[in-house]
Short mmCIF file of C-alpha atoms and ligand atoms in Angstrom, two decimals:
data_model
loop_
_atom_site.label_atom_id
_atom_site.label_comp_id
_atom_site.label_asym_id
_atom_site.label_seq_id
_atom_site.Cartn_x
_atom_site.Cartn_y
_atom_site.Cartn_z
CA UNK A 1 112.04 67.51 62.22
CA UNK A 2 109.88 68.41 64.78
CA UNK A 3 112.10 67.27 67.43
CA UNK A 4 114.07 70.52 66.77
CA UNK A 5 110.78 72.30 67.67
CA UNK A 6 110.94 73.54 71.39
CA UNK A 7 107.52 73.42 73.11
CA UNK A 8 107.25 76.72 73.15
CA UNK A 9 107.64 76.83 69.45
CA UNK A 10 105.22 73.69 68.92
CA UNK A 11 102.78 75.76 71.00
CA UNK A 12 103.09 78.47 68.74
CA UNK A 13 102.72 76.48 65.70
CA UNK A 14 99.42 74.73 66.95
CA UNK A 15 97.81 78.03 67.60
CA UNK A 16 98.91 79.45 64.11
CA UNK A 17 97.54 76.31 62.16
CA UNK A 18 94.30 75.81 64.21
CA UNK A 19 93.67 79.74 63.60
CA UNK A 20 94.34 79.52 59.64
CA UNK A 21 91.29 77.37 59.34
CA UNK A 22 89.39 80.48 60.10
CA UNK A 23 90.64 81.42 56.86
CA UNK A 24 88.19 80.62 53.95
CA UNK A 25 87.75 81.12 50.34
CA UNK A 26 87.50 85.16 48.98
CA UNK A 27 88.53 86.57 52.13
CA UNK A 28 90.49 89.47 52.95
CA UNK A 29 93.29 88.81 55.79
CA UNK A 30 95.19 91.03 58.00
CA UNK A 31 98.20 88.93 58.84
CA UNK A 32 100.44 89.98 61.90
CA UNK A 33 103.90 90.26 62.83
CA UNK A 34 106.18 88.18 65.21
CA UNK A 35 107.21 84.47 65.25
CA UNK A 36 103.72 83.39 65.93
CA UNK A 37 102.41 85.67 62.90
CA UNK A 38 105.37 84.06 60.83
CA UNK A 39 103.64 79.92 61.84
CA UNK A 40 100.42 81.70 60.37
CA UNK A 41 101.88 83.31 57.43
CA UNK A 42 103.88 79.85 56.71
CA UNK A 43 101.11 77.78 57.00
CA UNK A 44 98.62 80.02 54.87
CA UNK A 45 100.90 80.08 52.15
CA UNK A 46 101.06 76.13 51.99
CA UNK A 47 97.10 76.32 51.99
CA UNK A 48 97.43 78.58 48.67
CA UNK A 49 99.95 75.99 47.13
CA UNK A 50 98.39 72.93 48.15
CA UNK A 51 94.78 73.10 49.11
CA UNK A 52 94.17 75.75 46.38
CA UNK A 53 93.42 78.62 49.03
CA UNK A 54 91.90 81.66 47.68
CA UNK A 55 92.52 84.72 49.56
CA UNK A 56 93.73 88.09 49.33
CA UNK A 57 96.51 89.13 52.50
CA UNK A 58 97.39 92.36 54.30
CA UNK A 59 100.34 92.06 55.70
CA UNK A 60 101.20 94.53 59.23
CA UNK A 61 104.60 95.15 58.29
CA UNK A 62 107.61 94.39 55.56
CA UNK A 63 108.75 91.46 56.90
CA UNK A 64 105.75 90.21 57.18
CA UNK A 65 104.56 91.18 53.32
CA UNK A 66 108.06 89.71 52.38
CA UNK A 67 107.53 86.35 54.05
CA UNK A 68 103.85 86.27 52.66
CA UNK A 69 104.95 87.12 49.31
CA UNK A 70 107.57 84.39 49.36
CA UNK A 71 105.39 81.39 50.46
CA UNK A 72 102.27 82.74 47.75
CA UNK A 73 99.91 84.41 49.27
CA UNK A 74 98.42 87.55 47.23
CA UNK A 75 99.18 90.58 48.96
CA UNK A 76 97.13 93.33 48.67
CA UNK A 77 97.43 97.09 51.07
CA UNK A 78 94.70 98.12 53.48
CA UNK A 79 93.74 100.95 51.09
CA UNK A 80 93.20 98.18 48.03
CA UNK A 81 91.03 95.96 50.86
CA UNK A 82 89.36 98.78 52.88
CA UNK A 83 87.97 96.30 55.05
CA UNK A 84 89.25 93.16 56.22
CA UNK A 85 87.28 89.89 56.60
CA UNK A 86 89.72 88.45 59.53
CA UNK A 87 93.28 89.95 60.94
CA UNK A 88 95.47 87.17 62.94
CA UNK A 89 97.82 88.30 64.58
CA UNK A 90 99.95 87.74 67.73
CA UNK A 91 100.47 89.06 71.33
CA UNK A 92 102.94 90.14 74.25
CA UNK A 93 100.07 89.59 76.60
CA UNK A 94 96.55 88.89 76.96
CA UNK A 95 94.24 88.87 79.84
CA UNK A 96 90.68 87.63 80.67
CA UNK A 97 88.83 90.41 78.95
CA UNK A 98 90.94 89.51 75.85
CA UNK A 99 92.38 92.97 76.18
CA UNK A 100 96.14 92.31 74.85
CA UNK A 101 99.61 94.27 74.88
CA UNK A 102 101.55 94.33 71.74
CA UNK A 103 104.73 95.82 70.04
CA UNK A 104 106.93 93.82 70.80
CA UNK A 105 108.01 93.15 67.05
CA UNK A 106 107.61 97.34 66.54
CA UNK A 107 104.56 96.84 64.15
CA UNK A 108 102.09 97.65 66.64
CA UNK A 109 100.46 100.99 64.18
CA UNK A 110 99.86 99.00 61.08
CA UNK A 111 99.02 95.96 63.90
CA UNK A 112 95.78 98.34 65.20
CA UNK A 113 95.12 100.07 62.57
CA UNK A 114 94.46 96.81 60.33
CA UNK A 115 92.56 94.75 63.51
CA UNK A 116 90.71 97.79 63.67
CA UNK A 117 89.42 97.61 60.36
CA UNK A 118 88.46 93.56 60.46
CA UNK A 119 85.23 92.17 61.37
CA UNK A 120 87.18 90.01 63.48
CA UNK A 121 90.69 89.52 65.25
CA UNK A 122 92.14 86.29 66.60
CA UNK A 123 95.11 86.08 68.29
CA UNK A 124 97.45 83.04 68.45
CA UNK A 125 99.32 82.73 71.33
CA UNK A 126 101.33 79.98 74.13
CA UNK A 127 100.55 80.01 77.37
CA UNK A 128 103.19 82.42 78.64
CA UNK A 129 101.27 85.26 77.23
CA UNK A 130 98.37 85.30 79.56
CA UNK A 131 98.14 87.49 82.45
CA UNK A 132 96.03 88.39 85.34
CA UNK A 133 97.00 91.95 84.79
CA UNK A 134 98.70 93.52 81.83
CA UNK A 135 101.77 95.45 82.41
CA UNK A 136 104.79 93.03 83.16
CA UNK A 137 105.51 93.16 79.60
CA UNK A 138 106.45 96.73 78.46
CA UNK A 139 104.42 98.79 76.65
CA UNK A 140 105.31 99.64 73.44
CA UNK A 141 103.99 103.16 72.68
CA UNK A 142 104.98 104.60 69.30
CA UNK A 143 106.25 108.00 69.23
CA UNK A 144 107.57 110.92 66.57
CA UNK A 145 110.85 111.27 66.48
CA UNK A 146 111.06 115.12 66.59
CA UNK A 147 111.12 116.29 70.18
CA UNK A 148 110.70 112.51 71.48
CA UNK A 149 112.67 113.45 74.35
CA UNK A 150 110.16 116.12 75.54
CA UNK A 151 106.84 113.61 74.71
CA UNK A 152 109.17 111.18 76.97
CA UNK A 153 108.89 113.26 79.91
CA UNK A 154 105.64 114.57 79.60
CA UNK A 155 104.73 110.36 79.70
CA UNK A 156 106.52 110.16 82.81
CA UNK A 157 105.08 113.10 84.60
CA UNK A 158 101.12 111.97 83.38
CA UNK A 159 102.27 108.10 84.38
CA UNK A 160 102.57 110.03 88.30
CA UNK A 161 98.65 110.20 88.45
CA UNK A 162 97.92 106.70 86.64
CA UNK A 163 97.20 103.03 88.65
CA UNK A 164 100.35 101.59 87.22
CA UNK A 165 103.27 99.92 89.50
CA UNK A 166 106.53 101.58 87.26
CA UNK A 167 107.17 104.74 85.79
CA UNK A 168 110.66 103.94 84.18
CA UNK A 169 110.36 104.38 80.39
CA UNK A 170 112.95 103.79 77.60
CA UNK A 171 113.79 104.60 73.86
CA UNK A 172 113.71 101.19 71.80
CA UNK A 173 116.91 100.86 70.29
CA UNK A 174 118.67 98.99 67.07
CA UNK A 175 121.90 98.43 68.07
CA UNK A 176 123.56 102.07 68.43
CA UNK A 177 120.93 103.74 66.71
CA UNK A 178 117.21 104.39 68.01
CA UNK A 179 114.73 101.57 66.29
CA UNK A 180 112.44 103.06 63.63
CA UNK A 181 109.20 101.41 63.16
CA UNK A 182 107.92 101.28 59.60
CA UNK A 183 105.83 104.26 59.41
CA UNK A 184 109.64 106.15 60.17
CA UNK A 185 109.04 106.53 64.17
CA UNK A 186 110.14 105.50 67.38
CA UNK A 187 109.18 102.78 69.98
CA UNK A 188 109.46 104.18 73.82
CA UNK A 189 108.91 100.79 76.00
CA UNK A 190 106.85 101.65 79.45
CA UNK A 191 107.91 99.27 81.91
CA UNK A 192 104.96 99.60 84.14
CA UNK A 193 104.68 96.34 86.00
CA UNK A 194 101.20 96.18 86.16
CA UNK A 195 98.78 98.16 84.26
CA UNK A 196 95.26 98.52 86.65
CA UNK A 197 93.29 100.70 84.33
CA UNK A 198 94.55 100.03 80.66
CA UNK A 199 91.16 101.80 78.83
CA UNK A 200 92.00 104.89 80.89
CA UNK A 201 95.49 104.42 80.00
CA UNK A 202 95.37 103.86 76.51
CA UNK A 203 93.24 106.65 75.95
CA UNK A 204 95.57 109.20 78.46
CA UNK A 205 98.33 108.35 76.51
CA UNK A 206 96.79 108.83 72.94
CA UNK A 207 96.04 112.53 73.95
CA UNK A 208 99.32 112.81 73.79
CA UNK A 209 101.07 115.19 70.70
CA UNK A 210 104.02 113.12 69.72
CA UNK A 211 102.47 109.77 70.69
CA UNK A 212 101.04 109.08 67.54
CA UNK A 213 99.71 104.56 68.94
CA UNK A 214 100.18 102.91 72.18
CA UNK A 215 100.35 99.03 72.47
CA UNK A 216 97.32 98.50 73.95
CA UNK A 217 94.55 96.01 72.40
CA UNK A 218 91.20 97.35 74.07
CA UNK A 219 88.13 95.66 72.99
CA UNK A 220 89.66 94.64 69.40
CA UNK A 221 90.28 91.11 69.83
CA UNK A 222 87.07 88.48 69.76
CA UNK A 223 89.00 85.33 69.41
CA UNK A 224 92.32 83.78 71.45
CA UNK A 225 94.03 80.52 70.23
CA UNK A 226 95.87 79.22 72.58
CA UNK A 227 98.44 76.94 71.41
CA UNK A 228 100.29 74.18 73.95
CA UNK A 229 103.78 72.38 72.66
CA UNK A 230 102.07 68.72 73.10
CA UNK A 231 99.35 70.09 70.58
CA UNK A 232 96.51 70.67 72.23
CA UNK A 233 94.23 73.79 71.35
CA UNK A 234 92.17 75.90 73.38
CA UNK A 235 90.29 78.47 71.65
CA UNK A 236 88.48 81.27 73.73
CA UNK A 237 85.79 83.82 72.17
CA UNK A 238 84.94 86.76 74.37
CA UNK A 239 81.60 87.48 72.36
CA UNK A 240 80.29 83.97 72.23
CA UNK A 241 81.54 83.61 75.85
CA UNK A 242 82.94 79.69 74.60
CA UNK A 243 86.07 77.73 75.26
CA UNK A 244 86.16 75.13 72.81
CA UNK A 245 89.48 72.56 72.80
CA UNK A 246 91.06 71.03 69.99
CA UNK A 247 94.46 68.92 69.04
CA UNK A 248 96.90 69.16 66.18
CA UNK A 249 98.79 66.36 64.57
CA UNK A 250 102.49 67.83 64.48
CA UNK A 251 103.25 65.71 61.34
CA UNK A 252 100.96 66.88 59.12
CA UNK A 253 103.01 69.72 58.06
CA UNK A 254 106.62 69.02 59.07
CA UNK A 255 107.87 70.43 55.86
CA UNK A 256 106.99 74.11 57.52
CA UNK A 257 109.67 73.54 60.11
CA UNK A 258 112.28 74.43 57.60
CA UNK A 259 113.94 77.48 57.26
CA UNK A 260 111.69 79.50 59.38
CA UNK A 261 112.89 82.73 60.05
CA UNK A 262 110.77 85.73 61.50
C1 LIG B 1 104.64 92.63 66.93
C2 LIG B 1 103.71 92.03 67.92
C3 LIG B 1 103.76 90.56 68.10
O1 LIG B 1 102.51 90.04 67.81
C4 LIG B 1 104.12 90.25 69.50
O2 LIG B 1 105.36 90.88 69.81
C5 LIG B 1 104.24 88.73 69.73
O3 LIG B 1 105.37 88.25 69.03
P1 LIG B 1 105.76 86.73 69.06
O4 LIG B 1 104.70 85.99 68.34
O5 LIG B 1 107.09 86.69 68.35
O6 LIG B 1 105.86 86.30 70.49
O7 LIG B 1 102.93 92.68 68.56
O8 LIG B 1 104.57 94.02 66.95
#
């Protein structure tokens, strides 16, 4: 079964079940979205059904409360939790200060606003997602639909005076039809290149009317888990200042490689 697994998958899977351990007894979860987010939610749920796991989950987005619901973990809204124990989520990108980009699944609002609200957030990740310098990855940046055009623009004329390498910008789309995020808006992606002040950028572009979240991470995540496809496990905290490592037995819990869809 896990033959099917690429390595990059297997990486991904390491990271998610090394990170659910975090995971404990009465706690209140913010669980991400993406195909990392989906190992985590997968192997969480067998934790409830086998190892009698008791906590309560708040999913980032639909699919991700679907897929939670479906393997048995209790689902509960932000509003019911108020404040979260532990979020896990994924990234785009991550970079030494454990500053991250994300979006790339379009859940990035209920992504911050739930990290936000946790004592802690770890991120599960492969390898391909660190970077020197965020920025090669677009940045998500969630806007209201009415008059996104003219928000557009005025992003492109402030991205003139900010340290970034690329100004293009472009409307996420779903097929024909502009992608709408959960909360009912839409995703421009900034395709910046390199990002040399994100802080300053993420809080430029929040002073923006129609931009209502951008995709950058600043100072939320404590905690990356990096996962590699031969199983090893390297986990980084940015408050302890640590780099533990770690390896995962693949077999263990084969019978999650079925039917895994994000
Ligand atoms: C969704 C996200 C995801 O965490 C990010 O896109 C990483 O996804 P994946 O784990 O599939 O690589 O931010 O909005």
């Amino acid at each position: 079964m896990t033959g099917e697994l690429s390595p990059i998958d297997k990486a991904k899977f390491v990271a998610a079940r090394r990170a659910a351990d975090f995971v404990e007894d009465g706690m209140r979860v913010g669980l991400g979205t993406g195909s990392t987010a989906a190992w985590l939610v997968r192997c969480l749920g067998e934790m409830v059904r086998e190892d009698g796991l008791k906590f309560k989950g708040v999913p980032t987005s639909t699919r991700t409360a679907e897929l939670a619901r479906d393997v048995g973990i209790e689902v509960i809204s932000l509003d019911e939790a108020r404040w979260l124990d532990l979020t896990i989520d994924g990234a785009d990108e991550f970079d030494a200060d454990l500053n991250l980009i994300k979006g790339g699944g379009g859940a990035l609002l209920q992504e911050k606003i739930v990290a936000t609200a946790s004592d802690r957030m770890v991120v599960i990740a492969d390898i391909g997602k660190q970077v020197e310098h965020l920025g090669a990855y677009p940045l998500p940046v969630e806007v209201i639909p009415f008059g996104w055009q003219t928000t557009q623009a005025l992003i492109e004329e402030t991205l003139i005076s900010m340290d970034v390498l690329g100004r293009d910008t472009t409307l996420r789309m779903n097929g024909d039809a502009p992608y709408v995020t959960d909360e009912g808006n839409y995703i421009l992606d900034l395709h910046l290149k390199r990002i040399g002040n994100p802080r300053q950028l993420a809080l430029v572009l929040n002073q923006m009317p129609g931009v209502v979240e951008n995709g950058l991470f600043i100072d939320i995540c404590d905690t990356v888990v990096l996962g590699f496809g031969d199983g090893r496990v390297e986990l980084r905290d940015i408050n302890e200042g640590t780099i533990e490592h770690d390896r995962l037995d693949f077999v263990e819990s084969e019978n999650l490689f079925t039917d895994l869809s994000d």
